[in-house]
Coordinates of C-alpha atoms and ligand atoms in Angstrom, one line a residue:
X67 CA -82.5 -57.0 -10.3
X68 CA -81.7 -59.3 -7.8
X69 CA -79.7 -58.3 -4.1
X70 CA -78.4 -60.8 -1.6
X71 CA -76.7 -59.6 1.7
X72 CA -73.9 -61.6 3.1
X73 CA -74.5 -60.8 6.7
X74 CA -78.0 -59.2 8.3
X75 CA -76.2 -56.9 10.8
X76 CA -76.6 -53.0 11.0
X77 CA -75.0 -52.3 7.8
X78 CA -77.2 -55.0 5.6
X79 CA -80.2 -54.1 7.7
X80 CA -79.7 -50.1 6.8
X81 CA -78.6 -50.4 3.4
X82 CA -81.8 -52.6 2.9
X83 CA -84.4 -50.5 4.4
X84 CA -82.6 -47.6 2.7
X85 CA -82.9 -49.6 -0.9
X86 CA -86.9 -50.1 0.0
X87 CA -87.0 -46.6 1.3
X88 CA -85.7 -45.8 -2.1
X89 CA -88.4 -47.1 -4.1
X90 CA -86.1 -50.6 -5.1
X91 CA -89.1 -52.9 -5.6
X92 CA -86.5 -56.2 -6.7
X93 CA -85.5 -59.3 -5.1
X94 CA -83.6 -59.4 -2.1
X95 CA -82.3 -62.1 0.0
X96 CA -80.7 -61.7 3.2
X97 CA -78.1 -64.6 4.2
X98 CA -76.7 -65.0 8.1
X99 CA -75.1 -67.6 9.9
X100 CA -77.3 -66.4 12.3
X101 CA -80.8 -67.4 13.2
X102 CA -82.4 -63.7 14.2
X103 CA -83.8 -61.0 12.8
X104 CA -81.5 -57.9 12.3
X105 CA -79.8 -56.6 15.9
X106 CA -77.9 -54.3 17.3
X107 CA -74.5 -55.6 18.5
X108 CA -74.5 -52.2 20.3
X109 CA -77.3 -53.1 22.4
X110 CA -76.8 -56.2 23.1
X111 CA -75.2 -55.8 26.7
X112 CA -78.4 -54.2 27.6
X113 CA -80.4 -57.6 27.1
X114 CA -77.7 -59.3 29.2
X115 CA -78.0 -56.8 31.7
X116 CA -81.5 -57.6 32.2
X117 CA -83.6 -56.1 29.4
X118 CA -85.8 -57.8 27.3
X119 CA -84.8 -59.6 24.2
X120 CA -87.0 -57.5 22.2
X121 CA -85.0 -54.5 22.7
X122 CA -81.9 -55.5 20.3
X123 CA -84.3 -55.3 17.5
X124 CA -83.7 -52.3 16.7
X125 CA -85.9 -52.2 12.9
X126 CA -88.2 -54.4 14.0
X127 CA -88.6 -58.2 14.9
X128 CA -90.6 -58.1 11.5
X129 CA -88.1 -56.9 9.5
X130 CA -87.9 -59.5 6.7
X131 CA -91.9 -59.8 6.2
X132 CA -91.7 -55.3 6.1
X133 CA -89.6 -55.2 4.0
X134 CA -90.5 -58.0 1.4
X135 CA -87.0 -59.9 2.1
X136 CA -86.0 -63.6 2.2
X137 CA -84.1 -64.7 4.9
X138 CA -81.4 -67.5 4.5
X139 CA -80.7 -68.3 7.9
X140 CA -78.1 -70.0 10.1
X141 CA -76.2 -71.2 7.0
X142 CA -72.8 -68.8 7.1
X143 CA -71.5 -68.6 3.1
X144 CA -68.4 -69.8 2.7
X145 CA -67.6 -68.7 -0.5
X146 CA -68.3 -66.0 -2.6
X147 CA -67.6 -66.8 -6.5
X148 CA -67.7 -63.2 -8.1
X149 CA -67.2 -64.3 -11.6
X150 CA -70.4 -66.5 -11.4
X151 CA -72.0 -63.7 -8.9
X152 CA -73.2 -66.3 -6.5
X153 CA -72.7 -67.5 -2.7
X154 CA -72.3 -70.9 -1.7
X155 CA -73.0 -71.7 2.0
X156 CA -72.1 -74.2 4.4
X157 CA -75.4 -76.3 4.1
X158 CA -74.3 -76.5 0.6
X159 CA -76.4 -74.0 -1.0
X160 CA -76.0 -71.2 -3.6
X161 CA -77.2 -68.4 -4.3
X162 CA -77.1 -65.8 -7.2
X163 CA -77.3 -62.4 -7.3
X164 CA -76.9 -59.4 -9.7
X165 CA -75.7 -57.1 -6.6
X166 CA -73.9 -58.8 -3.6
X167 CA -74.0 -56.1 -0.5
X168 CA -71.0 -57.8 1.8
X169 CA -71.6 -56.9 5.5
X170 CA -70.2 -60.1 7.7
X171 CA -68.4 -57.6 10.4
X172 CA -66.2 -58.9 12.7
X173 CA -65.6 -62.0 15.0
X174 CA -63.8 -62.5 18.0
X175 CA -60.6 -63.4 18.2
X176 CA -59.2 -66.4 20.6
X177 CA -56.3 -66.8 22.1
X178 CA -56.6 -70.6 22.8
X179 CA -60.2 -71.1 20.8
X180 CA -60.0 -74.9 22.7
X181 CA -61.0 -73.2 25.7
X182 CA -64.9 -72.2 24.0
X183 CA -65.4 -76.4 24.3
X184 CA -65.5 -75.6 28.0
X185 CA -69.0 -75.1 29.4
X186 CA -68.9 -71.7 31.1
X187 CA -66.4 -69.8 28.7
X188 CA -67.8 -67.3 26.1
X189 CA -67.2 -64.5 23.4
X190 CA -69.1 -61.5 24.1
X191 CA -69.9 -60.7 20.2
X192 CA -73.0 -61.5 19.0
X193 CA -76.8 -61.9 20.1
X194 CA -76.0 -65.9 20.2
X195 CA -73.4 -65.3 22.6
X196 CA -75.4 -63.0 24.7
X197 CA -78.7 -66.0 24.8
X198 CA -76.1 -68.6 25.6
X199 CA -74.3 -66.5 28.6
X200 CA -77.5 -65.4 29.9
X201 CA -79.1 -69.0 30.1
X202 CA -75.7 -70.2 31.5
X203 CA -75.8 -67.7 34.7
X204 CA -79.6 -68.2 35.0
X205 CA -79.1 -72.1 35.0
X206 CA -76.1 -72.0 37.2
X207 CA -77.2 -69.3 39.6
X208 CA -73.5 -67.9 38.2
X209 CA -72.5 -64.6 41.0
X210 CA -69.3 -64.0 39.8
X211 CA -67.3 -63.8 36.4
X212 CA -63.8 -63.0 34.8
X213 CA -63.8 -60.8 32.2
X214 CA -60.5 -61.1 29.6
X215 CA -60.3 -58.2 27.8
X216 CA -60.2 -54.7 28.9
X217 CA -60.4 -52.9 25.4
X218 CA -64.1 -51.1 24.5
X219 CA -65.8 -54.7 24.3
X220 CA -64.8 -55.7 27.1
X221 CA -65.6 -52.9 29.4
X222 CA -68.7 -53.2 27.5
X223 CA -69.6 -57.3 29.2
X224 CA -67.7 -56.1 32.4
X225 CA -70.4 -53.4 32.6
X226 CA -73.2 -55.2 31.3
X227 CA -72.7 -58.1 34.1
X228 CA -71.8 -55.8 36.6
X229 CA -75.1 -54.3 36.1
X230 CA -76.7 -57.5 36.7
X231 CA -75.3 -57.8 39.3
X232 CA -72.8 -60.4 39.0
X233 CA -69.2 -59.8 40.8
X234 CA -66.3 -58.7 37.9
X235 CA -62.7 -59.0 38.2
X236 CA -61.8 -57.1 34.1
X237 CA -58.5 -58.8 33.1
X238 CA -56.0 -56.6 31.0
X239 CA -52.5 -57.0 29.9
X240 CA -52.3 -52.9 29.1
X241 CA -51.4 -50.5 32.3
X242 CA -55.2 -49.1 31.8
X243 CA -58.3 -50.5 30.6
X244 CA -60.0 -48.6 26.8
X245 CA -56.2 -48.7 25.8
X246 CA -57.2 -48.1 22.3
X247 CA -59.8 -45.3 22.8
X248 CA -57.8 -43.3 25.6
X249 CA -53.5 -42.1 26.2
X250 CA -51.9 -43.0 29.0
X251 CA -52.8 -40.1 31.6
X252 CA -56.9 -40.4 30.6
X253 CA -56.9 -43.9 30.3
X254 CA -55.2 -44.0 34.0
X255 CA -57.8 -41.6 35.0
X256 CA -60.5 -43.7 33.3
X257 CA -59.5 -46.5 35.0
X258 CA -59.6 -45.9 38.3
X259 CA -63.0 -44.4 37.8
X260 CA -64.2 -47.1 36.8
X261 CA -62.5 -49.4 39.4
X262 CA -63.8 -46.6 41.9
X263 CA -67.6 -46.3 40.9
X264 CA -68.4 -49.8 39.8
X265 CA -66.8 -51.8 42.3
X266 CA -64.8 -53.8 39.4
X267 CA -61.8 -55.5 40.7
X268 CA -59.4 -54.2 37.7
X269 CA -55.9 -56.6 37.1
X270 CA -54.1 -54.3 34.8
X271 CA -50.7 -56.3 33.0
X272 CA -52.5 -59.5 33.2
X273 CA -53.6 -62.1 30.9
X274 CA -55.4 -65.0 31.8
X275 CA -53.1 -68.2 30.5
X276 CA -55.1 -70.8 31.5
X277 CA -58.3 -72.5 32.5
X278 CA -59.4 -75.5 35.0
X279 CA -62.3 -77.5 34.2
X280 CA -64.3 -79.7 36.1
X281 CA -66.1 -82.6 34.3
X282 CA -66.8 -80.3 31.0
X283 CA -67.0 -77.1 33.3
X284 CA -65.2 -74.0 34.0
X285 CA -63.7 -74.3 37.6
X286 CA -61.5 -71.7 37.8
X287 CA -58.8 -69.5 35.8
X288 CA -55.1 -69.0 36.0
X289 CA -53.4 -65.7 35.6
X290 CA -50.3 -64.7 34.1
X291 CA -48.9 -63.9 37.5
X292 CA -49.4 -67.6 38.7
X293 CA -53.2 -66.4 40.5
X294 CA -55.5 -69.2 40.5
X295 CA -59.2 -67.3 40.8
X296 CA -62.4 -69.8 41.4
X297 CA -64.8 -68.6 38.7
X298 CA -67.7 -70.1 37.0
X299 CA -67.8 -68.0 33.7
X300 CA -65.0 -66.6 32.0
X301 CA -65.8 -63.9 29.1
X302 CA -63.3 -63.7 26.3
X303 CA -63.1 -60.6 24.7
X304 CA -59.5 -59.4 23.6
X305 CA -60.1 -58.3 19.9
X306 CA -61.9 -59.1 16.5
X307 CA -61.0 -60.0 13.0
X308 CA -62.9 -59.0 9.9
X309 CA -65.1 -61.7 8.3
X310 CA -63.6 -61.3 5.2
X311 CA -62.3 -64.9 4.2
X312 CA -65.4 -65.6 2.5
X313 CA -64.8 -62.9 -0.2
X314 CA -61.2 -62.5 -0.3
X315 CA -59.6 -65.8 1.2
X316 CA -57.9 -64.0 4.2
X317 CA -59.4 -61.8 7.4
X318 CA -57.5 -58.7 6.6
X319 CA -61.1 -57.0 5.4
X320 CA -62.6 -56.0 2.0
X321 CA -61.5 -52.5 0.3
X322 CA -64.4 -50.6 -0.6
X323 CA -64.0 -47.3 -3.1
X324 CA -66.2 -44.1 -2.6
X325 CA -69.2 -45.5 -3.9
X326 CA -68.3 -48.9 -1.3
X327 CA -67.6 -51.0 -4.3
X328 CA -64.9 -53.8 -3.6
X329 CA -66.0 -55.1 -7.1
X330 CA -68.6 -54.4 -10.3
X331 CA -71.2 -55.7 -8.4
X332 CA -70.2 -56.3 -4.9
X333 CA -70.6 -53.5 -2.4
X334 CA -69.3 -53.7 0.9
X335 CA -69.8 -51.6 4.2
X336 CA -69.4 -52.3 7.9
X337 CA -66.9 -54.0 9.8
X338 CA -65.6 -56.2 7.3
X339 CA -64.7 -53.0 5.0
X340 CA -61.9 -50.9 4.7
X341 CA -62.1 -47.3 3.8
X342 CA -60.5 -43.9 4.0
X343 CA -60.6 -42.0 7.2
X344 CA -62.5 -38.8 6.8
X345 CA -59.8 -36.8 8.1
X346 CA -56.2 -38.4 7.3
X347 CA -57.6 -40.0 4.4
X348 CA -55.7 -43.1 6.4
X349 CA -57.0 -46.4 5.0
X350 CA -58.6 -48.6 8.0
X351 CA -61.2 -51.0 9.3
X352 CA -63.1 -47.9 11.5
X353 CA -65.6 -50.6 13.4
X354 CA -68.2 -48.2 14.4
X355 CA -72.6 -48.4 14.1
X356 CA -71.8 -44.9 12.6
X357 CA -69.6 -45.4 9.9
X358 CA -71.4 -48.7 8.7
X359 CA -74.6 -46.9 8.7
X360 CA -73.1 -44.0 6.5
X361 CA -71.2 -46.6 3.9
X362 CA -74.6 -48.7 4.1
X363 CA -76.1 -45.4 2.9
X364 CA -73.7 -44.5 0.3
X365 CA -74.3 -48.3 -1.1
X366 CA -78.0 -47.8 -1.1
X367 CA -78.0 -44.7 -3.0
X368 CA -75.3 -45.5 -5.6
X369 CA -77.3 -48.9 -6.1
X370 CA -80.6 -47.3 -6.7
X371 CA -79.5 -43.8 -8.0
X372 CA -75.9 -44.2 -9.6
X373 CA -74.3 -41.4 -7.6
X374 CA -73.1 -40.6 -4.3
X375 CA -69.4 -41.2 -2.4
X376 CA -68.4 -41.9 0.9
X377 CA -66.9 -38.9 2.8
X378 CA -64.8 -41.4 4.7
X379 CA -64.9 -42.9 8.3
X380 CA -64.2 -41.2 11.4
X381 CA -63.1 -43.0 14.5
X382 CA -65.2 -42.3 17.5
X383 CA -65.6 -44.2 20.5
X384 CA -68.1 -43.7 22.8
X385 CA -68.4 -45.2 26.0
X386 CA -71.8 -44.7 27.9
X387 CA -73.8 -47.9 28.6
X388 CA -74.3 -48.8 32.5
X389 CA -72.0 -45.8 33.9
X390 CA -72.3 -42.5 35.0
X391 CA -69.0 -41.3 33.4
X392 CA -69.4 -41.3 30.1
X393 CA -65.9 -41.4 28.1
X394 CA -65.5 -39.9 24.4
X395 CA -62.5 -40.0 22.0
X396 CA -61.7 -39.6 18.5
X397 CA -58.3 -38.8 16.2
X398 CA -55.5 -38.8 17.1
X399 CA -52.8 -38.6 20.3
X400 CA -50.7 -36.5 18.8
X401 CA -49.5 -33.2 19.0
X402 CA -49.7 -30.4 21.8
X403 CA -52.2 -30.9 24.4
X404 CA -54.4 -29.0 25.9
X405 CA -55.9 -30.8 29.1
X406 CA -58.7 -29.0 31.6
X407 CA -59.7 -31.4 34.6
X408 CA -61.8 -31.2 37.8
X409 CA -63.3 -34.0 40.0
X410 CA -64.8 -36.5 38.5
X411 CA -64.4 -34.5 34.8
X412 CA -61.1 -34.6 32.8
X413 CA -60.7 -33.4 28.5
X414 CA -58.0 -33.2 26.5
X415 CA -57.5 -32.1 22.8
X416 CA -54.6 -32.5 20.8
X417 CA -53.3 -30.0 18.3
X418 CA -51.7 -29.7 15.3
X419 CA -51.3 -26.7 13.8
X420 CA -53.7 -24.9 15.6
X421 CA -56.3 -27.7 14.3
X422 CA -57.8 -30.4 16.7
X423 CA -56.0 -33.5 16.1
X424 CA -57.6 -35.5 18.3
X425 CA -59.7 -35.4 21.5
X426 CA -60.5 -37.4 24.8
X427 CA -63.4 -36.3 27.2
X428 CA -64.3 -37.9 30.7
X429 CA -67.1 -37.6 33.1
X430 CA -69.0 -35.2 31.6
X431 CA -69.6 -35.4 28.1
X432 CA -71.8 -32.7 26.7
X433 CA -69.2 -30.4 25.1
X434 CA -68.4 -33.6 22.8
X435 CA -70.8 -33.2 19.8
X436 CA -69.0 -29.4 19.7
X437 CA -65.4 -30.6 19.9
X438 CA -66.1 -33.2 17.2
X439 CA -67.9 -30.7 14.6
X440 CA -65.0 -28.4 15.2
X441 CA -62.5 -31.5 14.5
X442 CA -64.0 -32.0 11.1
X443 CA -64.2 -28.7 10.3
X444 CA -60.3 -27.7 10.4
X445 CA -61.0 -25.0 12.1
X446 CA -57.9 -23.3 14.0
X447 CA -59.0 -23.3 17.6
X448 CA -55.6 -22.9 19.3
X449 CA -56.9 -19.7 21.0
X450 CA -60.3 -20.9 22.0
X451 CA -59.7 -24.0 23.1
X452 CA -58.7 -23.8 26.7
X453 CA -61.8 -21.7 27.1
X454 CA -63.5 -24.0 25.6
X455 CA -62.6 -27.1 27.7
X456 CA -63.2 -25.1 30.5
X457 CA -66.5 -23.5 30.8
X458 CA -68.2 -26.0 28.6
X459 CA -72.2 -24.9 28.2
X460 CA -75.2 -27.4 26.7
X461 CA -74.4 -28.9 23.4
X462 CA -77.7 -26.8 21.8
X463 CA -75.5 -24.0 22.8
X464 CA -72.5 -25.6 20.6
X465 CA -74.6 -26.5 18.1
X466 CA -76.6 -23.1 17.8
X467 CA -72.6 -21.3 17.4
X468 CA -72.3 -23.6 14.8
X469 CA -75.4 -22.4 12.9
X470 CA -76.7 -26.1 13.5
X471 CA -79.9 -24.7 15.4
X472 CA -81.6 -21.2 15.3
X473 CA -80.3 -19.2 18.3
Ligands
FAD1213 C1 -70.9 -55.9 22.4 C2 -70.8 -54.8 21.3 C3 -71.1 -53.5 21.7 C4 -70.9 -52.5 20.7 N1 -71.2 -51.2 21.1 C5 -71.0 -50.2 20.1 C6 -71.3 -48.8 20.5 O1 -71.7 -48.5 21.6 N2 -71.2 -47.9 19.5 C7 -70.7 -48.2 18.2 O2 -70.6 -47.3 17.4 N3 -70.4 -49.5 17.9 C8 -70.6 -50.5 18.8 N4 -70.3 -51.8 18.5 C9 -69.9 -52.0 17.1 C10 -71.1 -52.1 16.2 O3 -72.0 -53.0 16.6 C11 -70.6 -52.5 14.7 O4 -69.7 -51.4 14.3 C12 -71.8 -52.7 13.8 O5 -72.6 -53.7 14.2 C13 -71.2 -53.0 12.4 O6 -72.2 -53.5 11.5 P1 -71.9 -54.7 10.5 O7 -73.2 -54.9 9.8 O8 -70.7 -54.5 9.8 O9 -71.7 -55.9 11.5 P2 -72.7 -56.7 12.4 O10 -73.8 -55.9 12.9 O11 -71.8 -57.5 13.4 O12 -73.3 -57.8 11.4 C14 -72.6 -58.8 10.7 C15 -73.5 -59.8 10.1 O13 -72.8 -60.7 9.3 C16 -73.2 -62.0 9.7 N5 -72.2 -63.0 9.2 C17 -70.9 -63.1 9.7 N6 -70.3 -64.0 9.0 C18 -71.1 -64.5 8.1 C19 -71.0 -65.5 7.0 N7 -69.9 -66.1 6.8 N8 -72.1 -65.7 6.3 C20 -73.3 -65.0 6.5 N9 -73.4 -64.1 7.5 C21 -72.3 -63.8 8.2 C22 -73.5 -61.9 11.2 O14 -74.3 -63.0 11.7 C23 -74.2 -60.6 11.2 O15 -75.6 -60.8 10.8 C24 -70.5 -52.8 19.4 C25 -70.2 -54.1 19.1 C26 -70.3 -55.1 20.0 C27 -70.1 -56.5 19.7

C-alpha cells in the first residue's frame, strides 16, 4: 500500500512515525510546499527569540531518512483528484496514492496581502517566515517592530521579539489582547500584565490601516486613529484560514468522521480538519498541537489496524512561552462564575449545572491540569470549587485525587 501526506507538519509527522511505529513497512511520500524537515509551529518563536534552528525539529532533522520516507518538497499540491487518488502539484507533478493523509493546517490571513511585497513586512506562521524575519533584523540591525495582531499568535511574535530584545508596540482592534482565549474581566487583567511585565506598549481598538515604504522598504505604519509610528518591521498576524482549497475547492476546512476519514481513502487531521468537540459535540476547526496529534493517532491506527475513533477535540489554549504568567483557558464563558484572585494570580470557572463549563487561569497555573480533568469528567463540583480555586496545591497532588498517580 502506498501513503502520501499532503502537508509534513505535526499531524503528518505523528501519524507517520505512528504508521512506522505500527509495523507499516509500505510506501510513503511526504509532499510540502515547504523546504524543511518536519517542525513545530509551536516552537518556532523560540528560534526567533534566539535559539538555535535545530531546536524546531522536534522528530528529528533526519526524519525522512528514519523513517524510510520520500520527501516532495517545496512544490505545494494544488489539487487533489480523489476519484483518480492522486495529487497534482504546482511544479506540475502527480502523485498517486492508495491512502491520502491531508494535514496542510492553516495560513495566515491578510488584510491587504499587497503589503507582504514590501521588504520588512511578515506573517508570523511558519518556519519560512521565522528564517526570513530573523535574517531581516539581523541584516538591518532592526530595534523595534509593530506587531498587528493581538490574538494567541500574535502575543506569541510580540513575546518572541520582545525576548530578543527588540522594542514591541502589539496592535489590537479588541479592548484586550488573547480575546479569543480569555472574557472580558481576565483578558483585561491579562492585559495589563502583560503590558506591566514585558514593557509592551499595548494599542488596544486599533488596526493598523496602512503602511509607508521607502524605495521597496517599510518606513513606517499608520494607525486607525490617524498615528503615524516609524518602524522597520511590521508582523502581521490577525488570523488563519484552513488550507483546504486543495481538497475541497474552498478554505472552510475538511470534515473528518471518528476514524478522521473525509473520504474512502483520504484521512485528514490537524488544522485543516473539522471534528466534533469532545464535550459539546460542537463541530469546529480546534487548531491545537494536541488535538492534531490525537486525530493523527486515531488515523494511524485505523489505517494500520482498522479500528479506533476520535473522542473529539477539546479547545485549550495555553499561553507560556517567554513570560512568567502563564495564562490557561478552555470551554466555554458561560454560565455562573466562580472567580478567586490575588496579586499577580486570577481563575475563574464557569458553571453549568454544577459541571465546569469552562475555565480561565492566570499567573499561576499549576491547578490547571486538575481543573481540566475535572472538566472532562462531568463531574458536579459546584461545592468544591471555590475551595478549589483557592488553596490550589501541586498538580501531582491533583493528579494523585484523581487516581492518576499512587498517593
Ligand atoms: C507561531 C505558532 C505558535 C503556536 N503555538 C502553539 C502552542 O503553544 N500550543 C498549541 O497547542 N498549538 C500552537 N500552535 C498551533 C500548532 O502549531 C498547530 O495546531 C499544529 O502545528 C497543527 O498541525 P498541522 O499538521 O495541522 O499543521 P502544520 O504543523 O502547520 O503543518 C501543515 C503542513 O502543511 C504544509 N502545507 C500547507 N499547504 C500545503 C500544500 N498546498 N501542499 C503541500 N503542503 C502544504 C505546510 O508546509 C506544513 O508542512 C502554534 C502555531 C503557530 C503558528
Amino acid at each position: 500500500m502506498k501513503v502520501v501526506t499532503a502537508g509534513t507538519g505535526m499531524a503528518a509527522a505523528e501519524f507517520v512515525q505512528r504508521l512506522r511505529l505500527e509495523g507499516f513497512d509500505g510506501e510513503i511520500v511526504m509532499c510540502s510546499d515547504e523546504e524543511f524537515a518536519p517542525y513545530s509551529p509551536c516552537v518556532i518563536p523560540f528560534y526567533l527569540a534566539g535559539e538555535p534552528m535545530d531546536t524546531v525539529y522536534w522528530k528529528g532533522k533526519d526524519f525522512y531518512g528514519r523513517y524510510g520516507v520520500s520527501a516532495r518538497l517545496a512544490d505545494p499540491i494544488i489539487e487533489v483528484d480523489a476519484e483518480r487518488r492522486l495529487v497534482r502539484t504546482a511544479a506540475g507533478r502527480s502523485e498517486t496514492y492508495d491512502r491520502l493523509f491531508y494535514a496542510t493546517g492553516a495560513r495566515s490571513w491578510y488584510p491587504r496581502p499587497e503589503w507582504l511585497k514590501t521588504r520588512g513586512v511578515f506573517g508570523f506562521k511558519t518556519l519560512t517566515d521565522m528564517v526570513a524575519i530573523d535574517r531581516y533584523i539581523r541584516e538591518h540591525g532592526v530595534r523595534k517592530a509593530v506587531v498587528f495582531g493581538g490574538g494567541f499568535i500574535g502575543v506569541d511574535a510580540a513575546l518572541a521579539l520582545r525576548h530578543r530584545g527588540l522594542e514591541i508596540t502589539l496592535v489590537h482592534r479588541n479592548t484586550r489582547v488573547l480575546s479569543q482565549m480569555t472574557d472580558g474581566e481576565g483578558g483585561e487583567f491579562a492585559t495589563r500584565k502583560l503590558a506591566e511585565k514585558t514593557g509592551i506598549d499595548i494599542r488596544l481598538r486599533t488596526t493598523v490601516d496602512g503602511i509607508v515604504e521607502n524605495g521597496g522598504e517599510l518606513s513606517a505604519v499608520r494607525f486607525s486613529n490617524g498615528d503615524v509610528m516609524e518602524t522597520p518591521l511590521l508582523i502581521v498576524s490577525i488570523g488563519v484560514s484552513p488550507n483546504s482549497e486543495p481538497l475541497r475547492g474552498d478554505d472552510k476546512g475538511v470534515h473528518g468522521n471518528e476514524q478522521m476519514l473525509a473520504d474512502p481513502c483520504i484521512y485528514t487531521a490537524g488544522d485543516v480538519a473539522v471534528t466534533r468537540h469532545a464535550v459539546t459535540r460542537a463541530k469546529g476547526v480546534y487548531a491545537t498541537y494536541p488535538n492534531a496529534m490525537m486525530q493523527a493517532r486515531t488515523a494511524a491506527r485505523h489505517l494500520f489496524r482498522g479500528d479506533g475513533a476520535y473522542a473529539g477535540s477539546i479547545n485549550t489554549n495555553v499561553l507560556k512561552k517567554h513570560i512568567d504568567f502563564p495564562i490557561v483557558s478552555a470551554g466555554s464563558f458561560t454560565g455562573e462564575t466562580v472567580t478567586w484572585h490575588r496579586g499577580d494570580i486570577w481563575r475563574r470557572v464557569y458553571l453549568l449545572d454544577g459541571m465546569i463549563n469552562g475555565y480561565l487561569i492566570i499567573g499561576d497555573t499549576r491547578i490547571s491540569g486538575y481543573i481540566y480533568h475535572l472538566y472532562l469528567s462531568r463531574k458536579r463540583v459546584d461545592k468544591t470549587i471555590r475551595a478549589i480555586l483557592a488553596e490550589p496545591r501541586h498538580d501531582s497532588y491533583y493528579r494523585s485525587m484523581l487516581g492518576m498517580v499512587p498517593v
